[in-house]
């Protein structure tokens, strides 16, 4: 930015030069009036947008987490259901476990006990279901290794070796849920993009409005021999700072609001899952610098466009 | 230092003037008169590079205006002092800083002592910390003149610098300009005040130029 | 607003007077410069805020709908589970149906057929569950009347008359879901409130910035003898119109975006349920007038505050 | 029509002037002079109600300034024409509409024919559709004068109306003001131009007031 700025005439040590630079920056800022309302406008815009952005980010992260959970809970597990006459159940179960043990991609397999099975049925039949009186199929839970299992191959092997065993890889259940989570995540990311775009547009417009308001100041400065970079620096510095402060305030407010929200309950996980966890609390901290960068670029472009119209 | 060579200018429509030539060398002193709307301010704008001539050539310190970039122009302006007809200031800075603005804007050190002396000479010591909007019309013109001479420029262009001033103050400022001129500054003053021109001519040898009817001529004997 | 405005000198018919009024308004507007950037800023702010508001509204409506659905699906139904030795099932079922028929608050009761029951079990046991081999409890679906059923009383009556029957009013399932939906609705309403507040603040600040920019214009107008109401009208009219247009554009965009969103699927109803249905498409149309009203009030207050500082 | 009665004014610090009395009746003609910064513009601002006097009383058309509301003030200003020292216009409207602005702002009909005549008299026919920022300094002053007389005001206050004008144009405008005065308008002109005052005094009976050293006195013989 200051590549073309004239260096002070005397040779100085680097420390002095930095001090001189700061003084020059302050001087450059002072030649532009503070302009009360438009300063607040920029601050408020940045704060409001950062606040909304924190929420959109939390939503995206929650959607992400949800998708991951479903991925983990459903995509990585499968069930083998063994329905056979009472006498053959034990035998076929043993065969199935053997087959699974030699199938690549299967991390572990485990027979679901009667208690667990009763728990699964509870919603529909109540806790006092007479398990003894029922001839339920045996269920084997298969936990897949990260790579996943070749379902088709496994299905064929099972059909050959244990005719009563049927593999259910939960595809039916998985697809709509994964799709739903992906769509929610997309929505959240789109809002972040929208918020970012609108923020950039608003900061640009606010900067251009400020520059238009200060057209006379710019003309006077050019007339007394100020360089473009000197004039631009004043505006750019001010708008970047304002956006940074506004965004920081908005992020802080947003994080406090998120933190104050009731903790997530598993009962309605999706709805109350909006919130940040662990390392995620650091993510919103990226918003103010990014916003400041956007403001810096926007103001610079706006400033040089306005300056080009002044001789 | 500033040379106009066969310059013509027009704002879109009819030509204001054509084939104007002028050479401001070191220590030269020019007056520029002519009826209202003749193009005096326009000529001054050509001299400090705010306008590009339609035809002909303007040279600032030997460099052609057409070949100058924006930063070259800024550098040339740091060597020229201008008193504009509508004295514009930064309304949020006190008079003191406005007068020192050419130095601040080009990041040169401000000699506070000289600044005080200058404010005293133009009679603005009491208004040094006032904001420009509270100044009277004459005080604005004096502040504008102070700002123009603050940098000890090589060329001074003044557009109607005494229009809102009483006679005594006008003469006082004129003597400041004559003083500067004697130290080598080239001075060009656009004015309607023929008394001022007469007074100046009694002290130094000044050339009087007159724009009227699209041409510029030397006016001397008729004053 | 124009109570104090001077009437034209000539007496006119009412129609003429209205025409004169429009001309006067146009004249009043013309004396204030258009100020390109700040006009766009107001338009864009209004549009962005209206756009976000449409989405927040859709979210609130979706949450509302969801809560209603759960309310309807869970709160209004209960299940009576009859587990008894094979011989007594039919008898006890008949008793239960009789009891239910005479219980106040029960709209209808219906035995869930075997097919339906199999469908409920399918997730866990697969489609080829040998229903005949199982002795499953009989399920009776109870649909409650709007007032609801006195669960405790019904439970006692059932215990006395059909010892194998157990009432499950789904309380366990209902509460977290209802809570979640309520919280989502609250979140959406809070966003609407936030968006509204921020919009009002931004329009006020934009108006004040425009007024500050035009301080000279205002001073000139006062000096040539213009009344406050004449000057204020120009600004108020302009800002109200701009906000109205911007909000209308934002609402239109938001509605198009909602309309273009993939239709809700029941598989992941909650996630894709964000959208408008039927009469709800009319709700967002209230946003532009409300925004314009806010802008009108904000600009009026700002204008008279600035005018008070000019003699 | 405008009466100042023992008026004093100060901007915060020291008093600019005290115990100033002035009565502008129908057909009166006053000049106001004094060194730059004496308070001429301030006195004019008191006359059209922009400032409240610190002490004493100002009456506009018989009504005390202190008792006037904002709408009363607006109504009084519709009867006063003012040429400000810094001629301010609405930069987005052409000269024509700026000159008609007092009528537009008070929602009175604009007599287009009179407007054209007036623009011709002040020599701005060619600039009628130009925007104010493109005007020369003198053209601005002429436009400001045209705006002030457009409403045929009962009182005309002009602050340095000829500072940027050549002598011929100054005399032309002066004759317009004298013409108005003969038709009953009370005129007050603040100026540094003693020649202008002398020329006027040769045509009508004008009173010359001088502010200096915190007091106002009649100056006549010394001109
Ligand atoms: N930017 C512009 N665009 C169009 N016309 C302009 C512009 N600037 C000046 N003019 C016109 O050019 C003419 C000369 O203007 P200029 O300011 O040079 O006159 P001047 O000699 O300084 O007059 P004055 O003594 O009144 O200040 C005027 O008629 C003016 O209206
Ligand atoms: N708003 C203000 N606040 C403070 N001081 C002011 C204000 N307006 C004017 N002054 C001061 O009051 C004094 C008189 O100002 P005024 O404009 O009345 O002078 P003037 O006689 O019109 O001078 P000129 O001939 O230069 O126009 C000046 O010294 C000026 O600095
Ligand atoms: Mg000029
Ligand atoms: Mg004055």
XYZ file of N, CA, C and O in Angstrom, chain A residues 125, chain C residues 90 110-121 129-139:
100
model
N -44.438 -52.029 22.283
C -45.121 -53.101 23.023
C -45.022 -52.965 24.527
O -45.515 -53.794 25.263
N -59.020 -61.551 22.838
C -60.202 -61.018 22.155
C -61.182 -60.425 23.142
O -61.695 -59.318 22.953
N -59.493 -47.746 17.978
C -59.435 -48.621 16.808
C -58.320 -49.631 17.062
O -57.224 -49.281 17.526
N -58.617 -50.894 16.787
C -57.605 -51.926 16.966
C -56.647 -51.853 15.782
O -57.070 -51.727 14.635
N -55.355 -51.862 16.095
C -54.369 -51.832 15.025
C -54.241 -53.226 14.451
O -53.974 -54.195 15.179
N -54.453 -53.338 13.148
C -54.437 -54.645 12.493
C -53.046 -55.243 12.459
O -52.048 -54.557 12.724
N -52.994 -56.508 12.087
C -51.701 -57.197 12.090
C -50.740 -56.609 11.076
O -49.547 -56.485 11.319
N -51.242 -56.244 9.930
C -50.379 -55.666 8.894
C -49.702 -54.408 9.395
O -48.500 -54.206 9.237
N -50.545 -53.578 9.997
C -50.018 -52.308 10.513
C -48.949 -52.557 11.571
O -47.903 -51.915 11.589
N -49.256 -53.523 12.428
C -48.318 -53.850 13.498
C -46.996 -54.357 12.912
O -45.917 -53.997 13.359
N -47.124 -55.158 11.850
C -45.921 -55.668 11.183
C -45.102 -54.506 10.625
O -43.875 -54.495 10.717
N -45.815 -53.538 10.078
C -45.117 -52.378 9.516
C -44.336 -51.652 10.602
O -43.228 -51.158 10.375
N -44.922 -51.563 11.787
C -44.233 -50.909 12.887
C -42.970 -51.656 13.291
O -41.986 -51.069 13.714
N -43.070 -52.986 13.149
C -41.929 -53.800 13.590
C -40.856 -53.917 12.518
O -39.730 -54.290 12.808
N -41.289 -60.913 8.750
C -41.454 -61.391 10.122
C -42.619 -62.391 10.161
O -43.708 -62.096 9.675
N -42.395 -63.539 10.735
C -43.487 -64.528 10.791
C -44.495 -64.163 11.864
O -44.403 -64.619 13.012
N -45.436 -63.299 11.477
C -46.388 -62.780 12.453
C -47.191 -63.906 13.117
O -47.562 -63.815 14.287
N -47.455 -64.903 12.338
C -48.285 -65.988 12.879
C -47.578 -66.694 14.032
O -48.209 -67.111 15.001
N -46.262 -66.777 13.917
C -45.515 -67.522 14.928
C -45.386 -66.742 16.225
O -45.016 -67.287 17.254
N -45.671 -65.450 16.151
C -45.466 -64.621 17.338
C -46.779 -64.398 18.076
O -47.829 -64.223 17.466
N -46.674 -64.342 19.371
C -47.844 -63.962 20.144
C -47.638 -62.513 20.576
O -47.071 -62.227 21.627
N -48.040 -61.595 19.710
C -47.798 -60.195 20.020
C -48.952 -59.627 20.818
O -50.078 -60.071 20.673
N -48.671 -58.616 21.636
C -49.788 -57.972 22.316
C -50.643 -57.247 21.289
O -50.163 -56.830 20.241
N -51.932 -57.102 21.596
C -52.827 -56.361 20.724
C -52.671 -54.872 21.037
O -52.492 -54.490 22.186
N -52.686 -54.004 20.002
C -52.576 -52.561 20.223
C -53.874 -51.880 19.807
O -54.435 -52.185 18.764
